[in-house]
XYZ file of C-alpha atoms in Angstrom:
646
model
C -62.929 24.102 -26.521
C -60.844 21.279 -27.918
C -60.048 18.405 -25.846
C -57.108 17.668 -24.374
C -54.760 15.068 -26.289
C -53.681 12.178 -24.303
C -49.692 12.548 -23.208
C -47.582 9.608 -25.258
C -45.369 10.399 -22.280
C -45.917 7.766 -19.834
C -45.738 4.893 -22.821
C -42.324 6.088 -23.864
C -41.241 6.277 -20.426
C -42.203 2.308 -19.867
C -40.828 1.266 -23.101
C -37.655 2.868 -22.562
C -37.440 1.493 -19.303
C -38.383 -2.484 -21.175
C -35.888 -1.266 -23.428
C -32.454 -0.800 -20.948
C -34.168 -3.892 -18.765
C -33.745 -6.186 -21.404
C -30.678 -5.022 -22.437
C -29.100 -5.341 -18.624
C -30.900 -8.724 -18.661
C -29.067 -10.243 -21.632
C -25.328 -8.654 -20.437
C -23.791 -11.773 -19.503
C -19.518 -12.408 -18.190
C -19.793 -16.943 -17.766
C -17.265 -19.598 -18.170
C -17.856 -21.711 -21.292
C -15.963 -24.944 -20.197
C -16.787 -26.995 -23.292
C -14.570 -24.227 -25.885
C -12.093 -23.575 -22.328
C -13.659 -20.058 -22.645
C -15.263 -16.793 -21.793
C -18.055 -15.614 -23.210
C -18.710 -11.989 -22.543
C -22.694 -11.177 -23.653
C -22.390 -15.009 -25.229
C -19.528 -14.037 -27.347
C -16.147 -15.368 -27.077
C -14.280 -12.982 -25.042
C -10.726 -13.394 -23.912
C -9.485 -10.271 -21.513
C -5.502 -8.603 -21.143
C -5.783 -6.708 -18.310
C -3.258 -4.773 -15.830
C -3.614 -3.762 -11.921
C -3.772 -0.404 -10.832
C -4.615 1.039 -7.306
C -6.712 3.969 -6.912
C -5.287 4.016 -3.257
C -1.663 4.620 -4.593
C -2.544 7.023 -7.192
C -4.256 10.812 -6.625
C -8.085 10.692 -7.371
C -7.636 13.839 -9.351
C -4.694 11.697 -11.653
C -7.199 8.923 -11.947
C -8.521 9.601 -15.396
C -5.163 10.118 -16.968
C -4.200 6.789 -15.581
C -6.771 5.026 -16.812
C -7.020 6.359 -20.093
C -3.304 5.447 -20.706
C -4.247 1.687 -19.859
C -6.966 1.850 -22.063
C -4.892 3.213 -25.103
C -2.493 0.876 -24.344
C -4.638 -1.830 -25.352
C -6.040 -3.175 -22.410
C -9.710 -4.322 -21.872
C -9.796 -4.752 -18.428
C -8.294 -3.450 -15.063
C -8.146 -5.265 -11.720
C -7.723 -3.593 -8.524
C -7.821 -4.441 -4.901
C -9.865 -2.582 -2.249
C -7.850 -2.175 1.295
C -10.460 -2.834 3.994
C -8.010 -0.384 6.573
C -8.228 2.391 3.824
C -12.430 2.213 4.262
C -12.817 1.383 7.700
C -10.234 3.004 10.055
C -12.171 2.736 13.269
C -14.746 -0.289 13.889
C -18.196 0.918 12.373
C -16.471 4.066 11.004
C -16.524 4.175 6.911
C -14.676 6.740 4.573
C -15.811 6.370 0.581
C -14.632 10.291 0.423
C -12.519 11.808 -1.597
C -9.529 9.631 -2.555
C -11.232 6.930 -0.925
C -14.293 7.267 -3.067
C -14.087 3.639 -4.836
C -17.742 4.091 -6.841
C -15.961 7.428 -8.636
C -12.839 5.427 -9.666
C -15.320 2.375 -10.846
C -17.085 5.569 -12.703
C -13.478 6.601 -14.233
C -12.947 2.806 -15.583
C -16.439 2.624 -17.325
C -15.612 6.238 -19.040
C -12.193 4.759 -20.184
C -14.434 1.890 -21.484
C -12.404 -0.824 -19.451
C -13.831 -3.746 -17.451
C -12.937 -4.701 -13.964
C -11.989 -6.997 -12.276
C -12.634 -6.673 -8.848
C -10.204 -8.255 -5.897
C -11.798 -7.071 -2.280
C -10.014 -8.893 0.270
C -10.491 -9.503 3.470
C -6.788 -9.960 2.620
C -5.198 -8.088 -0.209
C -1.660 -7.920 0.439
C -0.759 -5.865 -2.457
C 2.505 -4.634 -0.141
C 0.280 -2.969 1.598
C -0.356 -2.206 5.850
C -1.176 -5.327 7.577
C -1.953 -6.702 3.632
C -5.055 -4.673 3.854
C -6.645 -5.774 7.379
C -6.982 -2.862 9.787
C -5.047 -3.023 12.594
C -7.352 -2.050 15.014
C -8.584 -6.135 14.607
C -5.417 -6.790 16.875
C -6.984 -4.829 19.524
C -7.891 -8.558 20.259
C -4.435 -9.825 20.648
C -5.807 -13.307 21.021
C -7.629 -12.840 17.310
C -6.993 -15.238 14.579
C -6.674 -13.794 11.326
C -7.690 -14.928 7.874
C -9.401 -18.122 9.847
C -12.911 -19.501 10.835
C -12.454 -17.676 14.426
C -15.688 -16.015 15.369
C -14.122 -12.733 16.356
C -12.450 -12.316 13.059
C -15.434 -13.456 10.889
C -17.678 -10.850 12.891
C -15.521 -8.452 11.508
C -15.384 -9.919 8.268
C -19.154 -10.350 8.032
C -19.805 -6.464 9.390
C -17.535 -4.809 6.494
C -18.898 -6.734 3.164
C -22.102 -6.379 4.707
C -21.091 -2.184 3.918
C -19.101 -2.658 1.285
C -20.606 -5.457 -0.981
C -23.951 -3.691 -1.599
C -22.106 -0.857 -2.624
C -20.728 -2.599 -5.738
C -23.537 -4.764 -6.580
C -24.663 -2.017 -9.063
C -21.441 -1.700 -10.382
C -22.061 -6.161 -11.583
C -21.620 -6.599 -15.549
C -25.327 -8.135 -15.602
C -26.730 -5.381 -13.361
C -25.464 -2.657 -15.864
C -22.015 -2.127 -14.201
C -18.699 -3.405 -15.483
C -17.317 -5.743 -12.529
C -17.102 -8.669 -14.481
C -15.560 -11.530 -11.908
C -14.415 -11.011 -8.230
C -11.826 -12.660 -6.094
C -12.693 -14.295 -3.005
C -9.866 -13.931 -0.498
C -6.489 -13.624 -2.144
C -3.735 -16.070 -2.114
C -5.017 -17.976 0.365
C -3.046 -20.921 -0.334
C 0.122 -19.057 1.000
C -1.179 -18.653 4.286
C -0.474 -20.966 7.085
C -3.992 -21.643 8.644
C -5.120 -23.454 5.256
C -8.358 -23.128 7.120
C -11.584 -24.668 4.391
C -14.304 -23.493 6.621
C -13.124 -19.861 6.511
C -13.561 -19.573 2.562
C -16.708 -21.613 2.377
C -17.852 -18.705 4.776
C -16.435 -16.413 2.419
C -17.821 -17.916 -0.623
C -21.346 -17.876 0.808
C -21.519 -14.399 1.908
C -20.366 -13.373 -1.155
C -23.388 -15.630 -2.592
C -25.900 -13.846 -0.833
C -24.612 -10.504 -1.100
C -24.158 -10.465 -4.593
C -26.079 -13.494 -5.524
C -25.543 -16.703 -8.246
C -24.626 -14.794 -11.793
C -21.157 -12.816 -10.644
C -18.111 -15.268 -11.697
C -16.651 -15.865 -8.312
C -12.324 -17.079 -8.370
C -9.455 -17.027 -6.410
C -5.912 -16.810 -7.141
C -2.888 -18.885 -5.814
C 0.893 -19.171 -6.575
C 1.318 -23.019 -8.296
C 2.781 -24.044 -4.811
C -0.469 -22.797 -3.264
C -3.392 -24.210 -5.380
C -3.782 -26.913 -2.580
C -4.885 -24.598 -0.168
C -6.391 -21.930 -1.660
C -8.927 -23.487 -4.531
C -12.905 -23.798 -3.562
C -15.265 -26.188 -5.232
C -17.907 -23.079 -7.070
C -14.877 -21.010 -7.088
C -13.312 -20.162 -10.652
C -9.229 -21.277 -10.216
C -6.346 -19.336 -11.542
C -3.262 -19.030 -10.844
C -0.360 -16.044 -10.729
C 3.539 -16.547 -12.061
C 6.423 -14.525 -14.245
C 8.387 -14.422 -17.214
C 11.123 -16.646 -15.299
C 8.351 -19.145 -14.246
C 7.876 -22.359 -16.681
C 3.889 -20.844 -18.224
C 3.728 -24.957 -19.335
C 4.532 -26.466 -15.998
C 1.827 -23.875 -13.984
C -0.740 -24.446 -16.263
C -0.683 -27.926 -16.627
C -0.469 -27.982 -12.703
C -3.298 -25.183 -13.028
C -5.484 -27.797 -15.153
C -5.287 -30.952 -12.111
C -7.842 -27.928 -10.035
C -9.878 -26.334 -13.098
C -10.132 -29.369 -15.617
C -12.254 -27.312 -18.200
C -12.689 -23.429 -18.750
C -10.222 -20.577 -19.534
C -6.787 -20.467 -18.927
C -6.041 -17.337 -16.283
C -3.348 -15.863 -15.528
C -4.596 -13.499 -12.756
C -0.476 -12.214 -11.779
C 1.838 -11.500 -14.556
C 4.556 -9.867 -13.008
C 5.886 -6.717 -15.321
C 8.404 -5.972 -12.430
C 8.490 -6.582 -8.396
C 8.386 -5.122 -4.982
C 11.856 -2.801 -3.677
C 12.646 -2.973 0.130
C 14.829 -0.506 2.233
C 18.271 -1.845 1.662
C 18.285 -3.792 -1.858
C 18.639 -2.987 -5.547
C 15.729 -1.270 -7.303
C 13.920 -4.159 -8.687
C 13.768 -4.537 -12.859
C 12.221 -7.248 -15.547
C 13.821 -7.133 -18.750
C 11.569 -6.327 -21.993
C 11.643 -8.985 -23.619
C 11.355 -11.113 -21.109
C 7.745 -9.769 -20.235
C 6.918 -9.455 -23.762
C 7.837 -12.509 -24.394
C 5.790 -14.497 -21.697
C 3.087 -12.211 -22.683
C 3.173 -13.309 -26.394
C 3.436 -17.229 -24.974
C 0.116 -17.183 -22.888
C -2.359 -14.989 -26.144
C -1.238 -17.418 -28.157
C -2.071 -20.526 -25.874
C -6.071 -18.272 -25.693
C -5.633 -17.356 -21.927
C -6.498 -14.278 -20.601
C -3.874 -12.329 -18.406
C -3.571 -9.716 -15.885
C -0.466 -7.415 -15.817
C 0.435 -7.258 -12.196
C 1.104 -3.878 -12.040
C 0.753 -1.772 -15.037
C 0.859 1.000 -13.025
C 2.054 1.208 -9.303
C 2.078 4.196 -7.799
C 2.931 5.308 -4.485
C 2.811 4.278 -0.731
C 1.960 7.727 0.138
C 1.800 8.643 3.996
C 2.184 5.490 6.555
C 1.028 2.655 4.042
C 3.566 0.410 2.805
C 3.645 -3.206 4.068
C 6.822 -5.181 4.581
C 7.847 -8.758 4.804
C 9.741 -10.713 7.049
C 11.804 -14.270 5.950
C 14.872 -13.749 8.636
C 14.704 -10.338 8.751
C 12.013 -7.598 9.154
C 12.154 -6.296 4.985
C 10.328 -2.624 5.156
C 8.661 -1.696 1.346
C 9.827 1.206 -0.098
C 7.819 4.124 -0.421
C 8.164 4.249 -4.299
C 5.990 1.231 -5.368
C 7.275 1.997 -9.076
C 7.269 -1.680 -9.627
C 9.370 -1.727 -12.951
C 5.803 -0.752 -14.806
C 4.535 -0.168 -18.013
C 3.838 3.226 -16.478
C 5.958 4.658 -14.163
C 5.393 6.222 -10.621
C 4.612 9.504 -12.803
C 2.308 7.938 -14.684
C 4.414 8.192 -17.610
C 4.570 5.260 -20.828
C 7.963 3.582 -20.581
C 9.448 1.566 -23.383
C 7.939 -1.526 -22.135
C 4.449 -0.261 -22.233
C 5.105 0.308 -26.079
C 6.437 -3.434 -26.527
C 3.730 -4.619 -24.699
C 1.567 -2.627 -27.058
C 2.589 -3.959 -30.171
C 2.344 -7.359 -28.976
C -1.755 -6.904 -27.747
C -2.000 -5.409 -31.017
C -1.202 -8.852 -32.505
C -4.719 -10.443 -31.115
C -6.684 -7.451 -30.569
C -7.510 -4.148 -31.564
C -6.182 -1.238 -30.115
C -7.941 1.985 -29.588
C -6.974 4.564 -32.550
C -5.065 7.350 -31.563
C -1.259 8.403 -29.809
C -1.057 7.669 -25.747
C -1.151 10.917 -23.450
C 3.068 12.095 -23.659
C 4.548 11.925 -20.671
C 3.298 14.669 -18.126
C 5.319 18.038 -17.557
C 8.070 17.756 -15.252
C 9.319 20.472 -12.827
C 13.342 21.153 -11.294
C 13.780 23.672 -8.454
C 15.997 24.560 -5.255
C 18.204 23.634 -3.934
C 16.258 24.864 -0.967
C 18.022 25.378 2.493
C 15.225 24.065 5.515
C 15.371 26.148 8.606
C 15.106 24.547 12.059
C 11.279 24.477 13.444
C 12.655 22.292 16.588
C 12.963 18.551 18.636
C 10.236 16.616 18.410
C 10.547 16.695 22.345
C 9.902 20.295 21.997
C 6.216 19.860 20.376
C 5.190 17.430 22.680
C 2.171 19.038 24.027
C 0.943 19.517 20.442
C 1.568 16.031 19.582
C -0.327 14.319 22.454
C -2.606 17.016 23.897
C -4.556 15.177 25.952
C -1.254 14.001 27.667
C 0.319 10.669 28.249
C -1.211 7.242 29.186
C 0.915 5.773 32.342
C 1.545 2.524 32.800
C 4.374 0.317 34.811
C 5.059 -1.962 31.498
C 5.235 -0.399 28.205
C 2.059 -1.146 25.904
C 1.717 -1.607 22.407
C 0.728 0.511 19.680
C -2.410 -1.331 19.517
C -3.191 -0.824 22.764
C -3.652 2.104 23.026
C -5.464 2.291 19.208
C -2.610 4.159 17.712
C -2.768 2.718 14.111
C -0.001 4.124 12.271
C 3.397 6.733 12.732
C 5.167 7.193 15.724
C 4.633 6.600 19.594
C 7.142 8.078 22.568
C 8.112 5.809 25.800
C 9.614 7.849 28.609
C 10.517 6.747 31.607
C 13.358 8.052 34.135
C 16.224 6.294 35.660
C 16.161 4.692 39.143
C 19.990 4.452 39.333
C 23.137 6.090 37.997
C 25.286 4.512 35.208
C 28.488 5.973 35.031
C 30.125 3.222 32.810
C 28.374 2.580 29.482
C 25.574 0.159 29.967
C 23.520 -2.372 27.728
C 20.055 -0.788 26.298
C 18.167 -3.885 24.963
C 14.537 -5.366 24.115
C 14.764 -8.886 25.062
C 12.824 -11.301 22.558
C 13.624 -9.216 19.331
C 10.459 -6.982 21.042
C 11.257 -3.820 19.288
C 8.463 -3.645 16.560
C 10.301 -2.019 14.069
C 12.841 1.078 15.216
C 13.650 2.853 18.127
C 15.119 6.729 18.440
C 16.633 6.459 21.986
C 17.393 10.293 23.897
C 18.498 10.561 27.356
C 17.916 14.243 28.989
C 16.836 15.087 25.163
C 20.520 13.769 23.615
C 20.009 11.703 20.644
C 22.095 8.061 21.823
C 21.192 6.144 18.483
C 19.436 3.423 16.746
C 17.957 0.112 17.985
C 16.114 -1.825 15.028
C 13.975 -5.372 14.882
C 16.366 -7.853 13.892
C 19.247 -5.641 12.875
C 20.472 -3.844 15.623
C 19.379 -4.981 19.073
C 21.246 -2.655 21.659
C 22.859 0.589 22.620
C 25.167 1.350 25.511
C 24.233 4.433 27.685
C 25.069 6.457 30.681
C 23.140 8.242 33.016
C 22.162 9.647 36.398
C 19.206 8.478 38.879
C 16.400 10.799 37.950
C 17.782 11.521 34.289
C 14.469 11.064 31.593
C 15.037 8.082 29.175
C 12.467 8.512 25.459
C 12.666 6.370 22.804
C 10.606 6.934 19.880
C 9.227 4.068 18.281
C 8.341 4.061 14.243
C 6.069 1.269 12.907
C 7.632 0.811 9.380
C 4.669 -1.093 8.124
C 2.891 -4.110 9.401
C 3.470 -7.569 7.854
C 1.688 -7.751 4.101
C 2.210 -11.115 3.091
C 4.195 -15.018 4.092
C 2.776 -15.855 8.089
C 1.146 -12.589 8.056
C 0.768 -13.323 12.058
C -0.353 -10.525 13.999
C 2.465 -7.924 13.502
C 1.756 -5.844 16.750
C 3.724 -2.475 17.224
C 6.080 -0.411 19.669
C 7.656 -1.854 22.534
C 6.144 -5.416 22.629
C 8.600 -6.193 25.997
C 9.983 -3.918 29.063
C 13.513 -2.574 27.910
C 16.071 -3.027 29.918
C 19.142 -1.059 31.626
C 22.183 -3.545 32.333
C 20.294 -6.162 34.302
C 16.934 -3.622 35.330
C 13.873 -4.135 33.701
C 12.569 -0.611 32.901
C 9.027 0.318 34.462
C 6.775 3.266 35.018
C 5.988 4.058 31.080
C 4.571 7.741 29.992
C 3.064 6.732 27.152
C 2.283 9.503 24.107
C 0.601 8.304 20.873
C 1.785 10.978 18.267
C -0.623 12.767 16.090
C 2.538 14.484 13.660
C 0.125 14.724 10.725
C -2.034 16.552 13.080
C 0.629 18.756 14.000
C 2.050 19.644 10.282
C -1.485 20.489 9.052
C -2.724 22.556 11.937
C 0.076 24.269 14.054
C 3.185 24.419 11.712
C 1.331 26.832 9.328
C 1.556 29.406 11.911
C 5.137 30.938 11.163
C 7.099 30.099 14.213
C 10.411 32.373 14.073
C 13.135 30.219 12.528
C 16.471 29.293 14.735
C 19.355 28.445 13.972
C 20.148 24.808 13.776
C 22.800 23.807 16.498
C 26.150 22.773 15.122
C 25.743 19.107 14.593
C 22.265 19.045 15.365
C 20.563 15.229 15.895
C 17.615 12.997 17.073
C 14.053 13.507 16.059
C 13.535 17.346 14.728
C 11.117 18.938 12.719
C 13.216 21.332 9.486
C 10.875 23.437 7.249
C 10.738 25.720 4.406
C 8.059 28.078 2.211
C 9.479 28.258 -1.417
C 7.169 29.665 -4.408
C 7.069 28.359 -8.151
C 8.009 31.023 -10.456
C 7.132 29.107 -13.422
C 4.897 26.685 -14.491
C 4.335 24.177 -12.158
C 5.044 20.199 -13.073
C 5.168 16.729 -11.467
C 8.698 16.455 -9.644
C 10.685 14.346 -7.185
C 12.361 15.463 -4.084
C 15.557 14.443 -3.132
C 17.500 15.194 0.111
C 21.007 14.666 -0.213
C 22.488 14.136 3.153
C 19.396 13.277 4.947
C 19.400 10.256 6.976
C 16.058 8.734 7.777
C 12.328 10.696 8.043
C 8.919 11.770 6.959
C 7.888 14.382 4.529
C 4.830 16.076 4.005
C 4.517 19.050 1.123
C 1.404 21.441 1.779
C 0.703 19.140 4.765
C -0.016 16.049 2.723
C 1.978 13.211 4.048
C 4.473 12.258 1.332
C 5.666 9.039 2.746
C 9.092 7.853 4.176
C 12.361 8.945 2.943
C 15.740 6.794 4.183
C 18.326 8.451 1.777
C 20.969 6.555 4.452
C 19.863 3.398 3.267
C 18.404 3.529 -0.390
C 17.907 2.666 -2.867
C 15.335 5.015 -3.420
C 16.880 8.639 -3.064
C 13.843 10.770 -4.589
C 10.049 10.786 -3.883
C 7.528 11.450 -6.507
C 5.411 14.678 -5.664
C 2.593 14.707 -8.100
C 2.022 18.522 -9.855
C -1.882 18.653 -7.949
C -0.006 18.588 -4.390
C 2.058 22.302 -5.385
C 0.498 25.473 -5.553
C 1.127 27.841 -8.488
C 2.126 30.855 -9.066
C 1.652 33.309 -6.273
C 0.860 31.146 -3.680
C 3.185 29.830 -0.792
C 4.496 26.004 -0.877
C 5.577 24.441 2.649
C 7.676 21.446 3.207
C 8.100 19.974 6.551
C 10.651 17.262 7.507
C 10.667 14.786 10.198
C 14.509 13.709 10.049
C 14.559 11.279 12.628
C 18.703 10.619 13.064
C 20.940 12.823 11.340
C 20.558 16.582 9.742
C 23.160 17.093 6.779
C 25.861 19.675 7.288
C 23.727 21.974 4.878
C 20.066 20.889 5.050
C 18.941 21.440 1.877
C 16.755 19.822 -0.177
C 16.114 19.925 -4.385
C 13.487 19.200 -6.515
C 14.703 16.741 -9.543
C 12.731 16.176 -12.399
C 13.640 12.783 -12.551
C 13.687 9.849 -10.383
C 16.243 8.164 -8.997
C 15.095 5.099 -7.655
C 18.128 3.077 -7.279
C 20.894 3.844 -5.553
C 21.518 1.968 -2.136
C 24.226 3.895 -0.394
C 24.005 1.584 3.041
C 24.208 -2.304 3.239
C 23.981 -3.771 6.364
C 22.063 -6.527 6.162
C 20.588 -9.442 3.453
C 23.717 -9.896 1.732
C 23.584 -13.654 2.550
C 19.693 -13.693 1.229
C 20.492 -14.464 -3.056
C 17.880 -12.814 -5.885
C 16.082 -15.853 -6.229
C 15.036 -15.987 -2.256
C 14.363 -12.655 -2.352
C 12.143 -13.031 -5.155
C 10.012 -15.225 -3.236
C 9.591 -13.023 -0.118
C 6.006 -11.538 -1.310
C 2.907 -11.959 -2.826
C -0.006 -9.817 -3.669
């Protein structure tokens, strides 16, 4: 019998192994300050990036996004990571689904494109509470963004879950993460608070340990506060801004090293009430041409923005309370859709000028879909669906309490009470101390009164009898994203009051209205007839099949006042047709169902129902068209210009 040859296996296996050791060993992303450069695996390596968010963008659209970028002629991407998109509950983590952040850092390393990774706490980004989750003001006495123990416990508990997760994902370890930001724009924040980033800076340390490239990023007016001694220093400005004046300023903090531009801004931020924001071509191009030339390396803030799907935008506040749209379009290189604009193409040619670009066409612009009009059929009040929107009933309480409070993060919350005397002349409904946070829908005996808003319009003027039931319906439009950033708390922050009586004995009922949509509106409810000049909060609704092929689209609801949308019970985000300038909302082609199958929209129109209530799929946006001015005319371009960060 022959003998058995020794296996070779085992010896392959090791050397192999040797093999991708030393080569993770020797992958290298370091500052050489004597040439003012990066060296990338100890080559000189200079990076033109551009932010995207997978959190404003479909998972399953995540690819095509990416590889656009990437044929574009970009190297690297940058992207926050919203701590209130991970953590919605304390202790309570979601990495599913859209959420997934290792399968989008997957996507970028297939598209070949580095990262650069910007986790918070604070992101502001024009996003919820800039990030932070709002169940932190649980604590109203909390401190945010500061050394105070409370909020560093919280701190400390989520990059204790989150930071191991990407430590795999480092350049040296094998990953592509190449430098992350500590903090973000710190400089712009009031507390200007040195302990809290050294903190910062040292967890990061000894989560991730000594060989990541740690920075942080500041405006020019906010390098005082928001630079670290260990921490890489760059800055964030425009086309408009003077590049020479920034980065000579930029040079008094980082002597030596790289010149970053961590923020070039291909377009800006829209709010509820102003123009649709736009940055000429060749001004962009031009900047962009200014800063390759000088050697620095640049991030395109955004290159793609996406969309504040569901209850997500931020908003600012500098006099008045400025809701973000839910288009976050930003005047890209690629539009909401995804698609390649013309300034994606100038910005093209001008990357090509100092380095290559991937051979081959970009992806053509995706397939886009018209249908309807569509008339919507009345499902009911929002009164009416009460028991299905707070099923375990109402919380009762002699002063009203705040969204926080009672841990209701996001949407809508009712406050009834019922009247202890009769008004038979009209009579001042008011929030002292502006303490409406953000809009109120005010009924009495289920008759739709009007409108009170933060800062805007502060009272109404009712009648009623003793005994008659008072609900107002309180939105939160978005918590503060960026400026103070001070705790932003929600609902009815003071007790309302009646002509000289301060309002008491609350029913309280947190809304669960996605809840609703998903689970109980399904069930066909026989349709009514809308009322003649029907009002207030109420739920319209509609099943409409696609005969053809089926393509991206955007919905747009002439006549509609103010609301929420959801198609197929995903929550498409706010419409406010009344006030503009956005007038359509981009419905990406994964949300419809082909051919065959049943679509269902549902609409939350919270004033106002159009004469016909119908509704018409466009397939093309129209993002600016502000139909209703009422307030900021005083505020000029340049002010509002300065209103956010990210």
């Amino acid at each position: 019998m022959a003998s058995k040859r020794p296996s070779c296996l085992p010896s392959l296996l090791l050397l192999l192994l040797r093999l991708l050791l030393h080569q993770a060993n020797s992958r290298s992303f370091v500052v050489d300050r004597d040439h003012d450069r990066f060296l990338l695996d100890g080559v000189p390596f200079r990076y033109v990036s551009g932010s995207v968010h997978y959190f404003r963008v479909p998972r399953v659209l995540w690819a095509d996004r990416l590889l656009k970028m990437r044929m574009s002629g970009l190297n690297a991407i940058q992207f926050y990571v919203p701590w209130n998109y991970h953590e919605p509950e304390p202790g309570v983590y979601n990495f599913n689904g859209s959420r997934d952040l290792i399968a989008f850092l997957n996507e970028a390393n297939k598209a070949n494109l580095l990262v650069i990774l910007r986790p918070g706490p604070y992101i502001c980004a024009e996003w919820e509470m800039g990030g932070l989750p709002s169940w932190l003001l649980r604590n109203p006495e909390i401190h945010l963004r500061t050394s105070d123990p409370d909020f560093l416990a919280a701190v400390d508990s989520w990059f204790k879950v989150l930071l191991p997760k990407i430590y795999p994902w480092l350049y040296h370890n094998g990953g592509n993460i190449i430098s992350i930001q500590v903090e973000n724009e710190y400089g712009s924040y009031k507390a200007c608070d040195f302990s809290y980033m050294r903190h910062l800076a040292g967890l990061f340390r000894a989560l991730l340990g000594d060989k990541i490239l740690l920075f942080t990023t500041d405006g020019p007016e906010g390098l005082k506060c928001g630079t670290l001694q260990g921490l890489y220093t760059t800055v964030d400005f425009g086309p408009a801004d003077n590049m020479t004046k920034i980065f000579t300023l930029l040079r008094k903090y980082e002597p030596r090293g790289p010149l970053v531009n961590s923020e070039y801004y291909t377009g800006w931020l829209d709010y509820w009430g102003q123009n649709h924001s736009t940055r000429s071509v060749q001004a962009v191009i031009k900047g962009l041409e200014n800063m390759l030339k000088l050697g620095a390396s640049v991030n395109m803030y955004m290159f793609h923005g996406g969309t504040n799907f569901g209850y997500w935008n931020g908003a600012d506040e500098k006099g008045h309370f400025l809701p973000i749209t839910t288009s976050y379009d930003y005047d890209a290189p690629l539009s909401e859709a995804g698609d390649p604009t013309p300034k994606l193409f100038a910005l093209r040619n001008v990357i090509s000028k100092f380095q290559e670009i991937p051979l081959g066409p970009l992806p053509p612009p995706s397939t886009k879909m018209r249908l309807g009009p569509l008339t919507l059929y009345l499902d009911g009040s929002l009164l009416a669906f009460l028991n299905f929107l707070c099923p375990q009933g109402p919380i009762r309480s002699i002063l009203p309490m705040t969204f926080e409070a009672v841990k209701q993060d996001h949407g809508f919350m009712l406050y009834r009470t019922h009247l202890v005397d009769t008004f038979t002349e009209p009579t001042s409904f008011w929030v002292p101390n502006n303490g409406l946070h953000d809009r109120a829908y005010v009924m009495v005996n289920g008759v739709f009164q009007g409108v009170l808003e933060r800062n805007i319009k502060h009272r109404l003027f009712l009648m009623g009898k003793m005994g008659d039931k008072l609900d107002v319906l309180v939105e939160n439009m978005g918590r503060l994203s960026f400026g103070s950033n001070s705790s932003d708390f929600k609902g009815l922050l003071e007790p309302p009051l009646l002509g000289h009586r301060v309002l008491t004995q609350w029913f309280i009922f947190p809304l669960k209205i996605d809840n609703l949509v998903k689970w109980w509106f399904p069930v066909h409810l026989p349709k009514r007839l809308p009322p003649p000049t029907p009002s207030g909060p109420t739920f319209y609704s509609a099943t409409f099949p696609i005969l053809g092929s089926v393509g991206d689209t955007f919905l747009s609801l002439p006549g509609w006042s103010k609301g929420q949308v959801w198609i197929n019970g995903f929550n498409l985000g706010r419409y406010w047709t009344k006030r503009g300038p956005q007038q359509t909302l981009y419905v990406p082609r994964p949300l419809l169902f082909p051919s065959g199958t049943f679509n269902k929209i549902t609409l939350l129109e919270l004033e106002n129902v159009p004469s016909q209530p119908q509704i018409q799929f466009l397939d093309s946006p129209i993002l600016n068209s502000t139909l209703y001015r009422i307030y900021l005319n005083s505020l000029s371009a340049d002010k509002l210009m300065e209103l956010s960060g990210h």
